[in-house]
Amino acid sequence: MELPVFGVWMFVCLFASVVGYPNGKVREACASMVPCHGSSPQLSPEHTITVNGTEFKPGDHIEVHLSGPDFEGFFIQARDAEHLAGPAVGSFVLADRRHSQLLTCGRTKNSAVSHTSKVKKKDIKVYWVAPGDAPKHVQFLATVVKKYRIFWVKIPGPIVSQPDVLSPTPPLYATSEAMSTSHPVSYISKPFSASSCGIMKFCIRNPTNCDPGSASCFFLSFQQEESSVFIEMSGPSEGYLAFAFSHDQWMGGDDAYLCVNEDHRVHVSTASLKERSHPLLDSKNALEDVAWRLADGVLQCSFRRGIRLPAYKGRFNLDTSYYIFLADGEASEGGLMYKHRRQPLVTDGLYNITGLPQDIGGSRAPRLIKAHGALMFVAWITTVSIGVIVARFFKPVWSHSFLLGKELWFQVHRMLMLTTVMLTSISFVLPFLYRGGWSQQAGFHPYLGCAVMALTIFQPLMAGFRPSRHAPRRQLFNWFHWSTGTTARILAVVTMFLGMDLPALDLPDPWDTFAMIGFVAWHVGTDVLLEIHSYCLVRKAEVIEDDRVQILQSLTSAEAEGRLFKQIVLTVYVCGNIIFLIAFLIAINQV
């Protein structure tokens, strides 16, 4: 499906006017003039169209005025009065560019006028220019949107005729498009039941095996009944719930179903998703037995649809396997849907809902992003932290132990740091594979991530050119090596803090923040403890004797005494880091 690679199904529903676009770019409605708002047009128009004349000649300008109670959107055309289903006739000239704009319908440039924004208006004035090949009679039509689900289609306006042409008999008026697009709606009396899941129903639950009666359970079920499927959907949302069938895990060409809370009433409708654009709600509703309920912050809706709907364009056959997406989000008064704040739940494979009943879960985080987070946690919670502790405090402890011709502390430190470089490099690539490029929605996280990656590469390159131990520049190298590594670690922690709450991963709040704070405190506390211990050892040695030889002997003795303590601290520290890591990996696996 918006979702690249593993399904980001994005309902960017910022429409509140014709065809759901507040900016009035509504060319999709040129022919029908019907807003794709998933509900029926009103029957009795409140707005009127007037003109300043009844006759025209080619090239004449006719003033057209649309007025009435406050409205947000409009769409005006002129058509052949004897063939109202035909294309738009003539072109328009604007009188006020702040509230109106020209659109091209068909092959005729500037043949329609629409709104520029959803700002409320009471009247609109434009000028119609009669073409050279104008029909004998022309009628003006207007679609007006008062609010998202309150609109009128093809409001009939005056008919203007060419000179010396008899008036049409009988008078021609636009026929109302207010055909019912929905079926009677009933109310659900109690929460849905999961008792038949996997037996008679195909169910999707999040969290896995949750009770749909609880206030934290997202529930979607499908039950086949002869040639139709009965669908139930519920979840903790006061805005909207939606699900979609998709042939892949990318957004585009999908069959979607929306349950939207509008002024404490739930509207159920179908829609089509085209790439990462606005869902296009259908003017014709293929759903039957629609019911809904709002109680205790939980939205429920149910409906029935045929397994095959050849008469409805965009509706998939339900006897085929699809990826299934489940999303929730906020909605404003009037049913305006906002983009979901977190990833939709996505099934981990293709499923046929009319096949063998199953009871499954899903994931709200794509696998590539999960892998990205897991690898970064392994690198910056375990390998880096342990490698720094070993290099800083275990030189005296392991200075006489060797591995492959090098001191043991150095080999352990180098192995852990090279592992960090490898894990970070692999993890760094995964979000780019997932997004297909740079993400503009991730805030500072990708910028800081690039900085961490640059420092991670620079650190071993710098280490490869380190001076010998007694070279004059060795102290300068040590300072740069320490400062670069410390900067990388600090930036990595900040980057992880920011990344944990991004929609693509979104670990549970506030647990993730407290856990990360706990890890930072754990590392800093261990570092401070070992620093204090080292200082105490030195002070203990210095007060024994002033004689240099005895001081050195005392240092050696003190280090020997402190070796066991440091090894115990390191063991406890490593175990603690592993516990933190396991906790984060479990959280990643569960989202």
XYZ file of C-alpha atoms in Angstrom, residues 79-333:
255
model
C -24.163 23.695 -20.142
C -26.385 23.171 -23.138
C -29.874 23.498 -21.637
C -31.169 20.781 -23.954
C -28.326 18.391 -23.107
C -27.427 18.957 -19.472
C -25.373 15.750 -19.332
C -23.069 17.167 -21.973
C -19.784 19.046 -21.487
C -19.337 22.563 -20.151
C -20.041 25.393 -22.574
C -18.129 28.656 -22.892
C -15.581 30.105 -20.497
C -15.533 32.316 -17.406
C -13.755 35.463 -16.269
C -13.200 36.091 -12.554
C -14.445 39.103 -10.630
C -12.690 38.224 -7.347
C -9.544 36.098 -7.424
C -9.438 35.803 -3.633
C -12.470 33.509 -3.445
C -12.760 32.001 -6.930
C -10.518 30.341 -9.494
C -10.817 29.056 -13.060
C -10.704 25.370 -13.956
C -10.536 23.600 -17.285
C -13.113 20.876 -17.835
C -12.642 18.728 -20.887
C -11.177 20.605 -23.853
C -12.611 23.991 -22.965
C -10.220 26.240 -21.095
C -11.591 28.151 -18.075
C -14.947 26.423 -18.485
C -15.674 26.120 -14.736
C -15.242 28.130 -11.557
C -14.535 26.832 -8.043
C -13.473 28.090 -4.615
C -9.886 28.809 -3.601
C -10.264 27.875 0.069
C -12.838 26.736 2.627
C -13.269 30.253 3.989
C -16.994 30.907 4.388
C -18.652 33.082 1.747
C -22.137 34.396 1.025
C -21.948 35.321 -2.633
C -19.752 34.821 -5.685
C -19.744 36.856 -8.877
C -18.186 35.728 -12.173
C -18.633 36.523 -15.883
C -19.514 33.932 -18.473
C -18.156 34.502 -22.002
C -20.348 33.094 -24.764
C -18.392 31.013 -27.292
C -18.729 31.298 -31.043
C -20.284 27.839 -31.310
C -22.679 28.234 -28.375
C -25.895 26.183 -28.368
C -29.239 27.935 -28.651
C -29.978 27.694 -24.929
C -27.475 27.669 -22.062
C -28.234 26.935 -18.425
C -26.031 27.676 -15.425
C -25.544 24.955 -12.797
C -23.869 25.114 -9.393
C -22.806 22.631 -6.727
C -22.579 24.227 -3.269
C -20.942 22.756 -0.151
C -22.147 24.220 3.137
C -20.017 21.825 5.197
C -18.405 18.496 4.472
C -21.540 16.331 4.388
C -24.088 19.058 3.675
C -24.112 19.963 -0.018
C -26.350 20.469 -3.044
C -25.579 19.185 -6.528
C -26.417 20.894 -9.850
C -28.565 23.655 -8.407
C -30.463 24.891 -11.485
C -29.870 28.470 -12.558
C -31.432 30.692 -15.246
C -31.460 29.775 -18.918
C -30.039 32.294 -21.376
C -30.730 32.029 -25.095
C -29.451 33.437 -28.344
C -31.597 36.207 -29.976
C -34.612 35.266 -32.057
C -34.636 31.757 -30.631
C -37.857 30.430 -29.170
C -37.738 29.607 -25.476
C -37.483 25.891 -24.825
C -40.825 24.230 -24.222
C -41.364 22.921 -21.676
C -38.865 24.986 -19.640
C -35.680 23.110 -19.005
C -34.344 22.809 -15.479
C -31.506 20.819 -14.059
C -32.631 17.600 -12.486
C -31.500 16.991 -8.932
C -28.642 14.571 -8.411
C -29.868 13.907 -4.897
C -30.265 10.216 -5.346
C -29.800 8.231 -2.192
C -26.267 6.967 -1.829
C -26.733 5.156 1.447
C -29.012 2.605 3.028
C -30.963 2.909 6.289
C -28.733 3.063 9.346
C -29.353 1.263 12.644
C -27.599 1.289 16.000
C -25.388 -1.318 17.671
C -26.471 -2.169 21.202
C -23.349 -3.770 22.676
C -19.618 -4.388 22.008
C -18.634 -6.929 19.376
C -17.685 -10.462 20.385
C -14.506 -12.322 19.489
C -15.853 -15.731 20.499
C -16.246 -16.848 16.867
C -12.835 -15.594 15.734
C -10.936 -18.353 13.966
C -14.086 -20.501 13.919
C -16.658 -18.603 11.867
C -15.021 -15.184 11.580
C -11.771 -13.975 10.091
C -10.495 -11.545 12.772
C -7.698 -9.043 13.152
C -6.992 -7.837 16.684
C -4.498 -5.384 18.121
C -3.115 -6.081 20.671
C -3.176 -9.770 19.793
C -6.118 -11.663 21.330
C -7.548 -8.505 22.912
C -11.211 -8.280 23.890
C -13.165 -5.964 21.530
C -15.187 -4.892 24.538
C -12.132 -3.265 26.135
C -11.251 0.382 25.601
C -7.818 -0.411 24.129
C -8.648 -3.075 21.530
C -8.708 -2.509 17.774
C -10.956 -5.149 16.221
C -11.835 -6.029 12.625
C -13.818 -9.114 11.642
C -15.214 -10.621 8.435
C -17.905 -13.287 8.321
C -19.068 -14.778 5.022
C -22.815 -15.177 4.582
C -23.638 -16.787 1.224
C -22.749 -14.170 -1.434
C -21.922 -11.363 0.996
C -19.553 -10.587 3.858
C -20.603 -9.023 7.163
C -17.898 -6.712 8.524
C -17.405 -5.398 12.087
C -14.867 -2.771 13.097
C -14.243 -1.144 16.477
C -11.520 0.639 18.376
C -10.663 3.473 20.765
C -11.274 6.479 18.526
C -13.514 9.522 18.698
C -12.540 10.549 15.169
C -12.468 7.773 12.589
C -11.604 4.137 11.999
C -10.730 2.815 8.560
C -9.446 -0.306 6.886
C -8.350 -1.127 3.354
C -7.537 -4.035 1.094
C -4.311 -3.759 -0.894
C -2.471 -5.888 -3.426
C 0.856 -4.878 -1.869
C 2.299 -3.040 1.093
C 2.469 0.259 -0.743
C -0.162 2.973 -0.775
C -2.036 3.215 -4.053
C -4.908 1.529 -5.872
C -6.536 0.313 -2.646
C -10.123 -0.430 -1.593
C -10.879 1.505 1.618
C -13.776 1.655 4.104
C -14.242 4.568 6.502
C -16.274 5.021 9.675
C -16.175 8.718 10.577
C -17.605 10.412 13.648
C -19.376 13.576 12.500
C -21.177 15.531 15.198
C -21.722 12.360 17.291
C -23.077 10.425 14.328
C -21.005 7.850 12.462
C -20.971 7.949 8.661
C -19.857 4.773 6.913
C -18.561 5.065 3.368
C -16.267 3.533 0.790
C -13.256 5.208 -0.793
C -10.363 4.608 -3.159
C -6.713 5.347 -2.414
C -4.445 6.588 -5.187
C -0.785 6.609 -4.190
C -0.096 9.066 -1.351
C -2.972 11.375 -2.179
C -6.324 12.129 -0.582
C -8.763 9.210 -0.360
C -11.510 9.678 -2.929
C -14.854 8.945 -1.310
C -17.423 7.275 -3.536
C -20.679 9.014 -4.355
C -22.367 5.613 -4.720
C -22.396 3.470 -1.590
C -22.153 -0.291 -2.004
C -22.775 -1.059 1.676
C -25.908 -2.490 3.289
C -27.130 -3.113 6.853
C -25.045 -0.222 8.145
C -24.980 0.224 11.942
C -22.850 2.134 14.418
C -22.267 2.964 18.070
C -20.284 5.518 20.084
C -19.740 4.653 23.752
C -16.965 5.285 26.280
C -14.525 6.526 23.653
C -14.959 3.412 21.488
C -16.248 3.721 17.919
C -18.073 0.736 16.423
C -19.492 0.245 12.955
C -20.734 -2.730 10.980
C -22.027 -3.270 7.460
C -22.489 -5.839 4.747
C -21.180 -5.873 1.181
C -21.270 -8.362 -1.656
C -18.286 -10.595 -2.305
C -18.291 -9.332 -5.884
C -19.504 -5.877 -6.898
C -18.974 -5.525 -10.661
C -21.237 -2.442 -10.788
C -19.036 -0.498 -8.353
C -15.728 0.688 -9.704
C -12.854 0.387 -7.258
C -14.406 -2.290 -5.042
C -12.248 -5.424 -4.858
C -13.579 -8.980 -5.042
C -13.428 -10.448 -1.545
C -12.610 -13.998 -2.639
C -8.979 -13.012 -3.308
C -6.021 -12.532 -0.977
C -4.964 -9.030 0.083
C -2.871 -7.186 2.609
C -5.206 -5.593 5.154
C -4.626 -2.201 6.782
C -6.368 -0.829 9.883
C -5.989 2.855 10.815
C -7.455 5.380 13.215
C -7.238 9.140 13.628
C -8.946 12.361 14.554
C -11.813 14.087 12.764
C -13.133 17.618 13.137
C -16.712 18.748 13.258
